[in-house]
Each structure stands twice: as structure tokens, then as C-alpha cells.
């Protein structure tokens, strides 16, 4: 038996699981922070990390950990139809609910008595507990001659995104607090976060997603996402 301590946690614009991109780097405008805590909240632990542009984060899938795991799962990339072995996927429902994401390291700050790594391109839920941080090393981590099974390429089809006049007015109100909010919504919705069986189809549903403390409502019409409202939760 091994026991691990968390070294920190993530502050993320993604406040619920729905609509979080399925891998890091897909939504470059998503910016968050990794806050170091307890014994690890020391400059010594991150000395030299400022020379790296990207880091690996090992984290706990804390929001799904209690749901356990299954030996076979249905990756959304296969339309939710085909099952493959858990170890052939990045599913959150794993024997040890541990995730691994590479993110861009934008800045290192000391604020509110904590060392904080400003990161972007994350695919992590707010409050995600972090187990470890490692520098990304291109010569060994960036492989090109590879075979990536059912996930050969980044999802190609991006859903066009538009805003209703009302949503644009509402966005204006949040501009000074979240200057990147419009881009963040566009990049998140371009991934079509709907369940696999609804993707590439129109439906009559109004969806809601939470970014920061905001509720964003949207629909899909004529294969385009239309944001209809942006308001406080
Ligand atoms: N890049 C990581 C990996 O390969 O281990 C995560 C891939 S996993 C498919 C990405 C999904 O994990 C996101 O879309 C989100 O729904 C979910 N997720 C992110 N943070 C989580 C957390 N703390 N607890 C549970 N699920 C989480």
C-alpha cells in the first residue's frame, strides 16, 4: 500500500465536469492556477521551474473517484458505441483515479501566502487535487513517430459559435473582470461538449455550462452553437 500527499490544488474556470475539454491544449484560452500547499508551498520546491514552458500535472479525478472503475469503457471519440479496455483510454473511471495533463506554464507568482503556477490550456475541474508536478521535456516527451489508436488526431470538426445580441450585451458587463471570456466560450463550445450521441446533430435542448461563477446558456441550431445568455449563477 502506498500513501500520497497532495502538493496543491487547481483553480480553474471549469466549475462542473460538463464542457471541460477532453484533453489539455484544446482550449488555449482557459487559464487557471496551481496553488501549492502545506510542506510544498515553498519557493525551494519550484526553483528552476521558471525555465520550462510546459509542465506535467498528475492529479486526482476527485469528482468521479467514488464511482469506481470498469475494465472496459466507451470513449466519446468512438461515438460512445465501442468499448475498449480502460488502459487503452484516458477515462476518469480508473482503478487508481489519477490523471495526467500537460499544460503551459505562463507565470510563477507568490500571492495570498501561496506559491502559484499560472497555467493555461488545462482540462481540469476547479479544486482538482494535485499529486505531482514535473517539467515537460521535449526531447523525450514530444514523440512524432507514434500510433495513437482511436485518437490519431485532435478532433478536426470544430462547431461554429455565435452569440445572440442579448448574450453579447451581457458579455460586455463581464469584460473588465474576464477579458478572455468570449474567446473561452467560443473555444469550449467549438469542441461540441454535448454527449457523443447528440454530436453533429441539431437538437431542441438549451444547454447550460458553468465557467467561473457564470452560467452560460446555449443551443445548437443549423449545426452552429448559439450562446443565448450569460449571467451570474
Ligand atoms: N488529460 C487527462 C488524462 O489524460 O489523464 C484527463 C483526461 S480526461 C478524459 C478529461 C476529463 O476529465 C475532462 O473532460 C473532465 O470531464 C474530467 N475531469 C477533469 N478534472 C476532473 C476531476 N478533478 N475529477 C473528475 N473528472 C475530472
PDB file of N, CA and C in Angstrom, residues 9-111:
ATOM      1  N   UNK A   9      -3.515  22.275  -5.266  1.00  0.00           N
ATOM      2  CA  UNK A   9      -4.803  22.073  -5.941  1.00  0.00           C
ATOM      3  C   UNK A   9      -4.922  23.092  -7.061  1.00  0.00           C
ATOM      4  N   UNK A  10      -5.902  22.847  -7.936  1.00  0.00           N
ATOM      5  CA  UNK A  10      -6.059  23.685  -9.125  1.00  0.00           C
ATOM      6  C   UNK A  10      -7.235  24.641  -8.966  1.00  0.00           C
ATOM      7  N   UNK A  11      -7.007  25.885  -9.347  1.00  0.00           N
ATOM      8  CA  UNK A  11      -8.129  26.836  -9.505  1.00  0.00           C
ATOM      9  C   UNK A  11      -8.402  26.912 -10.993  1.00  0.00           C
ATOM     10  N   UNK A  12      -9.625  26.607 -11.386  1.00  0.00           N
ATOM     11  CA  UNK A  12      -9.926  26.503 -12.817  1.00  0.00           C
ATOM     12  C   UNK A  12     -11.221  27.232 -13.144  1.00  0.00           C
ATOM     13  N   UNK A  13     -11.343  27.745 -14.373  1.00  0.00           N
ATOM     14  CA  UNK A  13     -12.635  28.333 -14.769  1.00  0.00           C
ATOM     15  C   UNK A  13     -13.727  27.267 -14.886  1.00  0.00           C
ATOM     16  N   UNK A  14     -13.332  25.983 -14.984  1.00  0.00           N
ATOM     17  CA  UNK A  14     -14.317  24.913 -15.152  1.00  0.00           C
ATOM     18  C   UNK A  14     -14.857  24.498 -13.784  1.00  0.00           C
ATOM     19  N   UNK A  15     -16.103  24.863 -13.505  1.00  0.00           N
ATOM     20  CA  UNK A  15     -16.661  24.625 -12.177  1.00  0.00           C
ATOM     21  C   UNK A  15     -17.566  23.400 -12.130  1.00  0.00           C
ATOM     22  N   UNK A  16     -17.771  22.758 -13.270  1.00  0.00           N
ATOM     23  CA  UNK A  16     -18.513  21.490 -13.308  1.00  0.00           C
ATOM     24  C   UNK A  16     -17.890  20.650 -14.414  1.00  0.00           C
ATOM     25  N   UNK A  17     -18.155  19.356 -14.409  1.00  0.00           N
ATOM     26  CA  UNK A  17     -17.494  18.471 -15.375  1.00  0.00           C
ATOM     27  C   UNK A  17     -17.927  18.731 -16.811  1.00  0.00           C
ATOM     28  N   UNK A  18     -19.244  19.022 -16.962  1.00  0.00           N
ATOM     29  CA  UNK A  18     -19.782  19.208 -18.316  1.00  0.00           C
ATOM     30  C   UNK A  18     -19.037  20.349 -19.021  1.00  0.00           C
ATOM     31  N   UNK A  19     -18.621  20.077 -20.249  1.00  0.00           N
ATOM     32  CA  UNK A  19     -17.985  21.058 -21.143  1.00  0.00           C
ATOM     33  C   UNK A  19     -16.488  21.249 -20.907  1.00  0.00           C
ATOM     34  N   UNK A  20     -15.914  20.538 -19.948  1.00  0.00           N
ATOM     35  CA  UNK A  20     -14.441  20.602 -19.835  1.00  0.00           C
ATOM     36  C   UNK A  20     -13.870  19.884 -21.063  1.00  0.00           C
ATOM     37  N   UNK A  21     -12.877  20.471 -21.724  1.00  0.00           N
ATOM     38  CA  UNK A  21     -12.312  19.773 -22.887  1.00  0.00           C
ATOM     39  C   UNK A  21     -11.776  18.393 -22.487  1.00  0.00           C
ATOM     40  N   UNK A  22     -11.737  17.484 -23.462  1.00  0.00           N
ATOM     41  CA  UNK A  22     -11.384  16.097 -23.129  1.00  0.00           C
ATOM     42  C   UNK A  22      -9.882  15.878 -22.998  1.00  0.00           C
ATOM     43  N   UNK A  23      -9.104  16.843 -23.439  1.00  0.00           N
ATOM     44  CA  UNK A  23      -7.655  16.772 -23.237  1.00  0.00           C
ATOM     45  C   UNK A  23      -7.118  18.196 -23.064  1.00  0.00           C
ATOM     46  N   UNK A  24      -5.916  18.323 -22.506  1.00  0.00           N
ATOM     47  CA  UNK A  24      -5.350  19.666 -22.376  1.00  0.00           C
ATOM     48  C   UNK A  24      -4.956  20.223 -23.745  1.00  0.00           C
ATOM     49  N   UNK A  25      -4.793  21.527 -23.835  1.00  0.00           N
ATOM     50  CA  UNK A  25      -4.310  22.166 -25.062  1.00  0.00           C
ATOM     51  C   UNK A  25      -5.388  22.438 -26.084  1.00  0.00           C
ATOM     52  N   UNK A  26      -6.588  21.878 -25.893  1.00  0.00           N
ATOM     53  CA  UNK A  26      -7.646  22.083 -26.892  1.00  0.00           C
ATOM     54  C   UNK A  26      -8.278  23.471 -26.727  1.00  0.00           C
ATOM     55  N   UNK A  27      -8.273  23.982 -25.507  1.00  0.00           N
ATOM     56  CA  UNK A  27      -8.834  25.318 -25.237  1.00  0.00           C
ATOM     57  C   UNK A  27      -7.699  26.154 -24.639  1.00  0.00           C
ATOM     58  N   UNK A  28      -6.941  26.812 -25.542  1.00  0.00           N
ATOM     59  CA  UNK A  28      -5.728  27.504 -25.087  1.00  0.00           C
ATOM     60  C   UNK A  28      -6.040  28.705 -24.205  1.00  0.00           C
ATOM     61  N   UNK A  29      -7.251  29.286 -24.352  1.00  0.00           N
ATOM     62  CA  UNK A  29      -7.572  30.493 -23.568  1.00  0.00           C
ATOM     63  C   UNK A  29      -8.001  30.161 -22.137  1.00  0.00           C
ATOM     64  N   UNK A  30      -8.152  28.879 -21.819  1.00  0.00           N
ATOM     65  CA  UNK A  30      -8.526  28.515 -20.438  1.00  0.00           C
ATOM     66  C   UNK A  30      -7.299  28.702 -19.549  1.00  0.00           C
ATOM     67  N   UNK A  31      -7.405  29.627 -18.613  1.00  0.00           N
ATOM     68  CA  UNK A  31      -6.276  29.883 -17.728  1.00  0.00           C
ATOM     69  C   UNK A  31      -6.665  29.576 -16.279  1.00  0.00           C
ATOM     70  N   UNK A  32      -5.777  28.948 -15.568  1.00  0.00           N
ATOM     71  CA  UNK A  32      -6.060  28.638 -14.170  1.00  0.00           C
ATOM     72  C   UNK A  32      -4.789  28.754 -13.350  1.00  0.00           C
ATOM     73  N   UNK A  33      -4.856  28.283 -12.134  1.00  0.00           N
ATOM     74  CA  UNK A  33      -3.675  28.334 -11.278  1.00  0.00           C
ATOM     75  C   UNK A  33      -3.501  27.025 -10.528  1.00  0.00           C
ATOM     76  N   UNK A  34      -2.256  26.649 -10.309  1.00  0.00           N
ATOM     77  CA  UNK A  34      -1.954  25.515  -9.449  1.00  0.00           C
ATOM     78  C   UNK A  34      -1.382  26.121  -8.166  1.00  0.00           C
ATOM     79  N   UNK A  35      -2.109  25.962  -7.073  1.00  0.00           N
ATOM     80  CA  UNK A  35      -1.724  26.581  -5.804  1.00  0.00           C
ATOM     81  C   UNK A  35      -0.989  25.543  -4.966  1.00  0.00           C
ATOM     82  N   UNK A  36       0.240  25.832  -4.607  1.00  0.00           N
ATOM     83  CA  UNK A  36       0.994  24.893  -3.764  1.00  0.00           C
ATOM     84  C   UNK A  36       0.553  25.035  -2.309  1.00  0.00           C
ATOM     85  N   UNK A  37       0.501  23.902  -1.604  1.00  0.00           N
ATOM     86  CA  UNK A  37       0.004  23.938  -0.218  1.00  0.00           C
ATOM     87  C   UNK A  37       0.944  23.175   0.725  1.00  0.00           C
ATOM     88  N   UNK A  38       0.685  23.387   2.010  1.00  0.00           N
ATOM     89  CA  UNK A  38       1.367  22.666   3.094  1.00  0.00           C
ATOM     90  C   UNK A  38       2.905  22.704   2.937  1.00  0.00           C
ATOM     91  N   UNK A  39       3.548  21.534   3.096  1.00  0.00           N
ATOM     92  CA  UNK A  39       5.017  21.485   3.058  1.00  0.00           C
ATOM     93  C   UNK A  39       5.594  21.859   1.694  1.00  0.00           C
ATOM     94  N   UNK A  40       4.754  21.849   0.686  1.00  0.00           N
ATOM     95  CA  UNK A  40       5.236  22.046  -0.696  1.00  0.00           C
ATOM     96  C   UNK A  40       5.091  23.501  -1.119  1.00  0.00           C
ATOM     97  N   UNK A  41       4.525  24.329  -0.259  1.00  0.00           N
ATOM     98  CA  UNK A  41       4.323  25.748  -0.540  1.00  0.00           C
ATOM     99  C   UNK A  41       5.611  26.498  -0.204  1.00  0.00           C
ATOM    100  N   UNK A  42       6.668  26.133  -0.942  1.00  0.00           N
ATOM    101  CA  UNK A  42       7.987  26.725  -0.691  1.00  0.00           C
ATOM    102  C   UNK A  42       8.651  27.002  -2.019  1.00  0.00           C
ATOM    103  N   UNK A  43       9.303  28.127  -2.104  1.00  0.00           N
ATOM    104  CA  UNK A  43       9.991  28.506  -3.345  1.00  0.00           C
ATOM    105  C   UNK A  43      11.009  27.435  -3.738  1.00  0.00           C
ATOM    106  N   UNK A  44      11.659  26.828  -2.712  1.00  0.00           N
ATOM    107  CA  UNK A  44      12.679  25.800  -2.995  1.00  0.00           C
ATOM    108  C   UNK A  44      12.147  24.702  -3.913  1.00  0.00           C
ATOM    109  N   UNK A  45      10.877  24.319  -3.684  1.00  0.00           N
ATOM    110  CA  UNK A  45      10.312  23.184  -4.434  1.00  0.00           C
ATOM    111  C   UNK A  45      10.161  23.494  -5.930  1.00  0.00           C
ATOM    112  N   UNK A  46      10.080  24.772  -6.277  1.00  0.00           N
ATOM    113  CA  UNK A  46       9.852  25.111  -7.687  1.00  0.00           C
ATOM    114  C   UNK A  46      11.032  25.888  -8.283  1.00  0.00           C
ATOM    115  N   UNK A  47      12.115  25.973  -7.539  1.00  0.00           N
ATOM    116  CA  UNK A  47      13.291  26.698  -8.044  1.00  0.00           C
ATOM    117  C   UNK A  47      13.752  26.053  -9.347  1.00  0.00           C
ATOM    118  N   UNK A  48      13.873  26.818 -10.407  1.00  0.00           N
ATOM    119  CA  UNK A  48      14.301  26.294 -11.710  1.00  0.00           C
ATOM    120  C   UNK A  48      13.144  25.987 -12.636  1.00  0.00           C
ATOM    121  N   UNK A  49      11.934  25.854 -12.095  1.00  0.00           N
ATOM    122  CA  UNK A  49      10.770  25.506 -12.940  1.00  0.00           C
ATOM    123  C   UNK A  49      10.427  26.644 -13.913  1.00  0.00           C
ATOM    124  N   UNK A  50      10.823  27.877 -13.538  1.00  0.00           N
ATOM    125  CA  UNK A  50      10.528  29.035 -14.405  1.00  0.00           C
ATOM    126  C   UNK A  50      11.201  28.914 -15.770  1.00  0.00           C
ATOM    127  N   UNK A  51      12.164  28.035 -15.915  1.00  0.00           N
ATOM    128  CA  UNK A  51      12.856  27.886 -17.201  1.00  0.00           C
ATOM    129  C   UNK A  51      12.129  26.923 -18.147  1.00  0.00           C
ATOM    130  N   UNK A  52      11.019  26.364 -17.680  1.00  0.00           N
ATOM    131  CA  UNK A  52      10.267  25.416 -18.523  1.00  0.00           C
ATOM    132  C   UNK A  52       8.975  26.069 -19.001  1.00  0.00           C
ATOM    133  N   UNK A  53       8.618  25.833 -20.259  1.00  0.00           N
ATOM    134  CA  UNK A  53       7.394  26.453 -20.805  1.00  0.00           C
ATOM    135  C   UNK A  53       6.156  25.609 -20.498  1.00  0.00           C
ATOM    136  N   UNK A  54       6.345  24.311 -20.278  1.00  0.00           N
ATOM    137  CA  UNK A  54       5.214  23.414 -20.046  1.00  0.00           C
ATOM    138  C   UNK A  54       5.517  22.475 -18.882  1.00  0.00           C
ATOM    139  N   UNK A  55       4.447  22.057 -18.217  1.00  0.00           N
ATOM    140  CA  UNK A  55       4.627  21.098 -17.106  1.00  0.00           C
ATOM    141  C   UNK A  55       3.604  19.966 -17.216  1.00  0.00           C
ATOM    142  N   UNK A  56       3.977  18.828 -16.659  1.00  0.00           N
ATOM    143  CA  UNK A  56       3.037  17.720 -16.483  1.00  0.00           C
ATOM    144  C   UNK A  56       2.409  17.870 -15.105  1.00  0.00           C
ATOM    145  N   UNK A  57       1.110  17.662 -15.050  1.00  0.00           N
ATOM    146  CA  UNK A  57       0.439  17.661 -13.741  1.00  0.00           C
ATOM    147  C   UNK A  57      -0.184  16.288 -13.539  1.00  0.00           C
ATOM    148  N   UNK A  58       0.143  15.664 -12.418  1.00  0.00           N
ATOM    149  CA  UNK A  58      -0.530  14.419 -12.037  1.00  0.00           C
ATOM    150  C   UNK A  58      -1.553  14.787 -10.985  1.00  0.00           C
ATOM    151  N   UNK A  59      -2.768  14.346 -11.179  1.00  0.00           N
ATOM    152  CA  UNK A  59      -3.839  14.826 -10.303  1.00  0.00           C
ATOM    153  C   UNK A  59      -4.842  13.719 -10.004  1.00  0.00           C
ATOM    154  N   UNK A  60      -5.719  14.009  -9.058  1.00  0.00           N
ATOM    155  CA  UNK A  60      -6.761  13.038  -8.685  1.00  0.00           C
ATOM    156  C   UNK A  60      -8.067  13.432  -9.381  1.00  0.00           C
ATOM    157  N   UNK A  61      -8.719  12.467 -10.002  1.00  0.00           N
ATOM    158  CA  UNK A  61     -10.061  12.689 -10.566  1.00  0.00           C
ATOM    159  C   UNK A  61     -11.033  12.686  -9.384  1.00  0.00           C
ATOM    160  N   UNK A  62     -10.957  13.737  -8.582  1.00  0.00           N
ATOM    161  CA  UNK A  62     -11.667  13.697  -7.290  1.00  0.00           C
ATOM    162  C   UNK A  62     -13.183  13.661  -7.444  1.00  0.00           C
ATOM    163  N   UNK A  63     -13.702  14.229  -8.547  1.00  0.00           N
ATOM    164  CA  UNK A  63     -15.161  14.313  -8.676  1.00  0.00           C
ATOM    165  C   UNK A  63     -15.791  12.987  -9.091  1.00  0.00           C
ATOM    166  N   UNK A  64     -14.970  12.049  -9.597  1.00  0.00           N
ATOM    167  CA  UNK A  64     -15.541  10.774 -10.041  1.00  0.00           C
ATOM    168  C   UNK A  64     -14.934   9.578  -9.295  1.00  0.00           C
ATOM    169  N   UNK A  65     -13.960   9.867  -8.434  1.00  0.00           N
ATOM    170  CA  UNK A  65     -13.200   8.794  -7.782  1.00  0.00           C
ATOM    171  C   UNK A  65     -14.100   7.772  -7.081  1.00  0.00           C
ATOM    172  N   UNK A  66     -15.172   8.268  -6.451  1.00  0.00           N
ATOM    173  CA  UNK A  66     -16.020   7.347  -5.681  1.00  0.00           C
ATOM    174  C   UNK A  66     -16.862   6.436  -6.562  1.00  0.00           C
ATOM    175  N   UNK A  67     -16.913   6.734  -7.859  1.00  0.00           N
ATOM    176  CA  UNK A  67     -17.730   5.893  -8.751  1.00  0.00           C
ATOM    177  C   UNK A  67     -17.003   4.628  -9.189  1.00  0.00           C
ATOM    178  N   UNK A  68     -15.749   4.457  -8.772  1.00  0.00           N
ATOM    179  CA  UNK A  68     -15.036   3.221  -9.075  1.00  0.00           C
ATOM    180  C   UNK A  68     -14.593   3.136 -10.530  1.00  0.00           C
ATOM    181  N   UNK A  69     -14.357   1.917 -10.980  1.00  0.00           N
ATOM    182  CA  UNK A  69     -13.819   1.739 -12.330  1.00  0.00           C
ATOM    183  C   UNK A  69     -14.428   0.519 -12.992  1.00  0.00           C
ATOM    184  N   UNK A  70     -14.278   0.467 -14.338  1.00  0.00           N
ATOM    185  CA  UNK A  70     -14.752  -0.705 -15.088  1.00  0.00           C
ATOM    186  C   UNK A  70     -13.635  -1.131 -16.031  1.00  0.00           C
ATOM    187  N   UNK A  71     -13.494  -2.453 -16.296  1.00  0.00           N
ATOM    188  CA  UNK A  71     -12.395  -2.892 -17.167  1.00  0.00           C
ATOM    189  C   UNK A  71     -12.542  -2.410 -18.613  1.00  0.00           C
ATOM    190  N   UNK A  72     -13.801  -2.161 -19.047  1.00  0.00           N
ATOM    191  CA  UNK A  72     -14.000  -1.663 -20.420  1.00  0.00           C
ATOM    192  C   UNK A  72     -14.864  -0.411 -20.380  1.00  0.00           C
ATOM    193  N   UNK A  73     -14.527   0.579 -21.208  1.00  0.00           N
ATOM    194  CA  UNK A  73     -15.298   1.824 -21.232  1.00  0.00           C
ATOM    195  C   UNK A  73     -15.555   2.235 -22.693  1.00  0.00           C
ATOM    196  N   UNK A  74     -16.468   3.212 -22.868  1.00  0.00           N
ATOM    197  CA  UNK A  74     -16.804   3.693 -24.217  1.00  0.00           C
ATOM    198  C   UNK A  74     -16.223   5.091 -24.415  1.00  0.00           C
ATOM    199  N   UNK A  75     -15.090   5.227 -25.100  1.00  0.00           N
ATOM    200  CA  UNK A  75     -14.525   6.568 -25.287  1.00  0.00           C
ATOM    201  C   UNK A  75     -15.440   7.424 -26.177  1.00  0.00           C
ATOM    202  N   UNK A  76     -15.664   8.696 -25.804  1.00  0.00           N
ATOM    203  CA  UNK A  76     -16.513   9.565 -26.635  1.00  0.00           C
ATOM    204  C   UNK A  76     -15.999   9.666 -28.069  1.00  0.00           C
ATOM    205  N   UNK A  77     -14.683   9.530 -28.251  1.00  0.00           N
ATOM    206  CA  UNK A  77     -14.101   9.627 -29.602  1.00  0.00           C
ATOM    207  C   UNK A  77     -14.621   8.523 -30.520  1.00  0.00           C
ATOM    208  N   UNK A  78     -15.112   7.409 -29.931  1.00  0.00           N
ATOM    209  CA  UNK A  78     -15.662   6.324 -30.753  1.00  0.00           C
ATOM    210  C   UNK A  78     -17.180   6.446 -30.807  1.00  0.00           C
ATOM    211  N   UNK A  79     -17.674   7.652 -30.580  1.00  0.00           N
ATOM    212  CA  UNK A  79     -19.112   7.914 -30.680  1.00  0.00           C
ATOM    213  C   UNK A  79     -19.894   7.291 -29.536  1.00  0.00           C
ATOM    214  N   UNK A  80     -19.201   6.797 -28.525  1.00  0.00           N
ATOM    215  CA  UNK A  80     -19.882   6.181 -27.396  1.00  0.00           C
ATOM    216  C   UNK A  80     -20.446   4.809 -27.738  1.00  0.00           C
ATOM    217  N   UNK A  81     -20.042   4.234 -28.880  1.00  0.00           N
ATOM    218  CA  UNK A  81     -20.614   2.945 -29.309  1.00  0.00           C
ATOM    219  C   UNK A  81     -19.722   1.750 -28.985  1.00  0.00           C
ATOM    220  N   UNK A  82     -18.400   1.954 -29.110  1.00  0.00           N
ATOM    221  CA  UNK A  82     -17.485   0.809 -28.968  1.00  0.00           C
ATOM    222  C   UNK A  82     -16.787   0.836 -27.617  1.00  0.00           C
ATOM    223  N   UNK A  83     -16.641  -0.335 -27.047  1.00  0.00           N
ATOM    224  CA  UNK A  83     -15.945  -0.412 -25.765  1.00  0.00           C
ATOM    225  C   UNK A  83     -14.491  -0.817 -25.987  1.00  0.00           C
ATOM    226  N   UNK A  84     -13.580  -0.220 -25.203  1.00  0.00           N
ATOM    227  CA  UNK A  84     -12.181  -0.645 -25.217  1.00  0.00           C
ATOM    228  C   UNK A  84     -11.708  -0.767 -23.769  1.00  0.00           C
ATOM    229  N   UNK A  85     -10.561  -1.394 -23.593  1.00  0.00           N
ATOM    230  CA  UNK A  85     -10.029  -1.611 -22.237  1.00  0.00           C
ATOM    231  C   UNK A  85      -9.685  -0.288 -21.564  1.00  0.00           C
ATOM    232  N   UNK A  86      -9.891  -0.240 -20.278  1.00  0.00           N
ATOM    233  CA  UNK A  86      -9.660   1.008 -19.524  1.00  0.00           C
ATOM    234  C   UNK A  86      -8.260   1.553 -19.768  1.00  0.00           C
ATOM    235  N   UNK A  87      -7.254   0.634 -19.862  1.00  0.00           N
ATOM    236  CA  UNK A  87      -5.874   1.119 -20.014  1.00  0.00           C
ATOM    237  C   UNK A  87      -5.579   1.566 -21.442  1.00  0.00           C
ATOM    238  N   UNK A  88      -6.556   1.402 -22.359  1.00  0.00           N
ATOM    239  CA  UNK A  88      -6.405   1.938 -23.718  1.00  0.00           C
ATOM    240  C   UNK A  88      -7.114   3.286 -23.827  1.00  0.00           C
ATOM    241  N   UNK A  89      -7.507   3.868 -22.697  1.00  0.00           N
ATOM    242  CA  UNK A  89      -8.239   5.135 -22.722  1.00  0.00           C
ATOM    243  C   UNK A  89      -7.696   6.111 -21.677  1.00  0.00           C
ATOM    244  N   UNK A  90      -8.210   7.336 -21.765  1.00  0.00           N
ATOM    245  CA  UNK A  90      -7.899   8.355 -20.751  1.00  0.00           C
ATOM    246  C   UNK A  90      -9.111   8.559 -19.842  1.00  0.00           C
ATOM    247  N   UNK A  91      -9.984   7.576 -19.780  1.00  0.00           N
ATOM    248  CA  UNK A  91     -11.195   7.678 -18.958  1.00  0.00           C
ATOM    249  C   UNK A  91     -10.870   8.066 -17.515  1.00  0.00           C
ATOM    250  N   UNK A  92     -11.801   8.747 -16.887  1.00  0.00           N
ATOM    251  CA  UNK A  92     -11.610   9.132 -15.478  1.00  0.00           C
ATOM    252  C   UNK A  92     -11.889   7.947 -14.531  1.00  0.00           C
ATOM    253  N   UNK A  93     -12.596   6.922 -15.029  1.00  0.00           N
ATOM    254  CA  UNK A  93     -13.022   5.808 -14.161  1.00  0.00           C
ATOM    255  C   UNK A  93     -11.961   4.712 -14.163  1.00  0.00           C
ATOM    256  N   UNK A  94     -10.883   4.960 -13.440  1.00  0.00           N
ATOM    257  CA  UNK A  94      -9.707   4.097 -13.473  1.00  0.00           C
ATOM    258  C   UNK A  94      -9.517   3.395 -12.127  1.00  0.00           C
ATOM    259  N   UNK A  95      -8.754   2.283 -12.094  1.00  0.00           N
ATOM    260  CA  UNK A  95      -8.508   1.606 -10.811  1.00  0.00           C
ATOM    261  C   UNK A  95      -7.915   2.572  -9.773  1.00  0.00           C
ATOM    262  N   UNK A  96      -6.941   3.366 -10.206  1.00  0.00           N
ATOM    263  CA  UNK A  96      -6.438   4.456  -9.361  1.00  0.00           C
ATOM    264  C   UNK A  96      -6.848   5.734 -10.089  1.00  0.00           C
ATOM    265  N   UNK A  97      -7.742   6.540  -9.517  1.00  0.00           N
ATOM    266  CA  UNK A  97      -8.307   7.676 -10.259  1.00  0.00           C
ATOM    267  C   UNK A  97      -7.307   8.830 -10.411  1.00  0.00           C
ATOM    268  N   UNK A  98      -6.244   8.557 -11.181  1.00  0.00           N
ATOM    269  CA  UNK A  98      -5.160   9.536 -11.357  1.00  0.00           C
ATOM    270  C   UNK A  98      -5.122   9.981 -12.812  1.00  0.00           C
ATOM    271  N   UNK A  99      -5.035  11.284 -13.025  1.00  0.00           N
ATOM    272  CA  UNK A  99      -4.976  11.851 -14.371  1.00  0.00           C
ATOM    273  C   UNK A  99      -3.624  12.497 -14.614  1.00  0.00           C
ATOM    274  N   UNK A 100      -3.354  12.746 -15.892  1.00  0.00           N
ATOM    275  CA  UNK A 100      -2.062  13.295 -16.304  1.00  0.00           C
ATOM    276  C   UNK A 100      -2.314  14.300 -17.426  1.00  0.00           C
ATOM    277  N   UNK A 101      -1.918  15.544 -17.207  1.00  0.00           N
ATOM    278  CA  UNK A 101      -2.141  16.575 -18.233  1.00  0.00           C
ATOM    279  C   UNK A 101      -0.897  17.424 -18.402  1.00  0.00           C
ATOM    280  N   UNK A 102      -0.609  17.762 -19.659  1.00  0.00           N
ATOM    281  CA  UNK A 102       0.487  18.697 -19.913  1.00  0.00           C
ATOM    282  C   UNK A 102      -0.144  20.067 -20.157  1.00  0.00           C
ATOM    283  N   UNK A 103       0.349  21.087 -19.465  1.00  0.00           N
ATOM    284  CA  UNK A 103      -0.221  22.435 -19.609  1.00  0.00           C
ATOM    285  C   UNK A 103       0.908  23.444 -19.776  1.00  0.00           C
ATOM    286  N   UNK A 104       0.527  24.622 -20.271  1.00  0.00           N
ATOM    287  CA  UNK A 104       1.534  25.671 -20.454  1.00  0.00           C
ATOM    288  C   UNK A 104       1.746  26.391 -19.119  1.00  0.00           C
ATOM    289  N   UNK A 105       3.013  26.606 -18.777  1.00  0.00           N
ATOM    290  CA  UNK A 105       3.330  27.358 -17.550  1.00  0.00           C
ATOM    291  C   UNK A 105       3.532  28.814 -17.953  1.00  0.00           C
ATOM    292  N   UNK A 106       2.575  29.664 -17.575  1.00  0.00           N
ATOM    293  CA  UNK A 106       2.614  31.067 -18.011  1.00  0.00           C
ATOM    294  C   UNK A 106       3.474  31.918 -17.084  1.00  0.00           C
ATOM    295  N   UNK A 107       3.383  31.637 -15.795  1.00  0.00           N
ATOM    296  CA  UNK A 107       3.994  32.545 -14.829  1.00  0.00           C
ATOM    297  C   UNK A 107       4.055  31.859 -13.456  1.00  0.00           C
ATOM    298  N   UNK A 108       4.976  32.299 -12.635  1.00  0.00           N
ATOM    299  CA  UNK A 108       5.007  31.818 -11.243  1.00  0.00           C
ATOM    300  C   UNK A 108       4.872  33.035 -10.328  1.00  0.00           C
ATOM    301  N   UNK A 109       3.935  32.975  -9.378  1.00  0.00           N
ATOM    302  CA  UNK A 109       3.647  34.129  -8.528  1.00  0.00           C
ATOM    303  C   UNK A 109       3.661  33.714  -7.065  1.00  0.00           C
ATOM    304  N   UNK A 110       3.863  34.703  -6.205  1.00  0.00           N
ATOM    305  CA  UNK A 110       3.621  34.468  -4.778  1.00  0.00           C
ATOM    306  C   UNK A 110       2.498  35.423  -4.384  1.00  0.00           C
ATOM    307  N   UNK A 111       1.342  34.879  -4.061  1.00  0.00           N
ATOM    308  CA  UNK A 111       0.170  35.710  -3.766  1.00  0.00           C
ATOM    309  C   UNK A 111      -0.607  35.058  -2.631  1.00  0.00           C
TER     310      UNK A 111
END
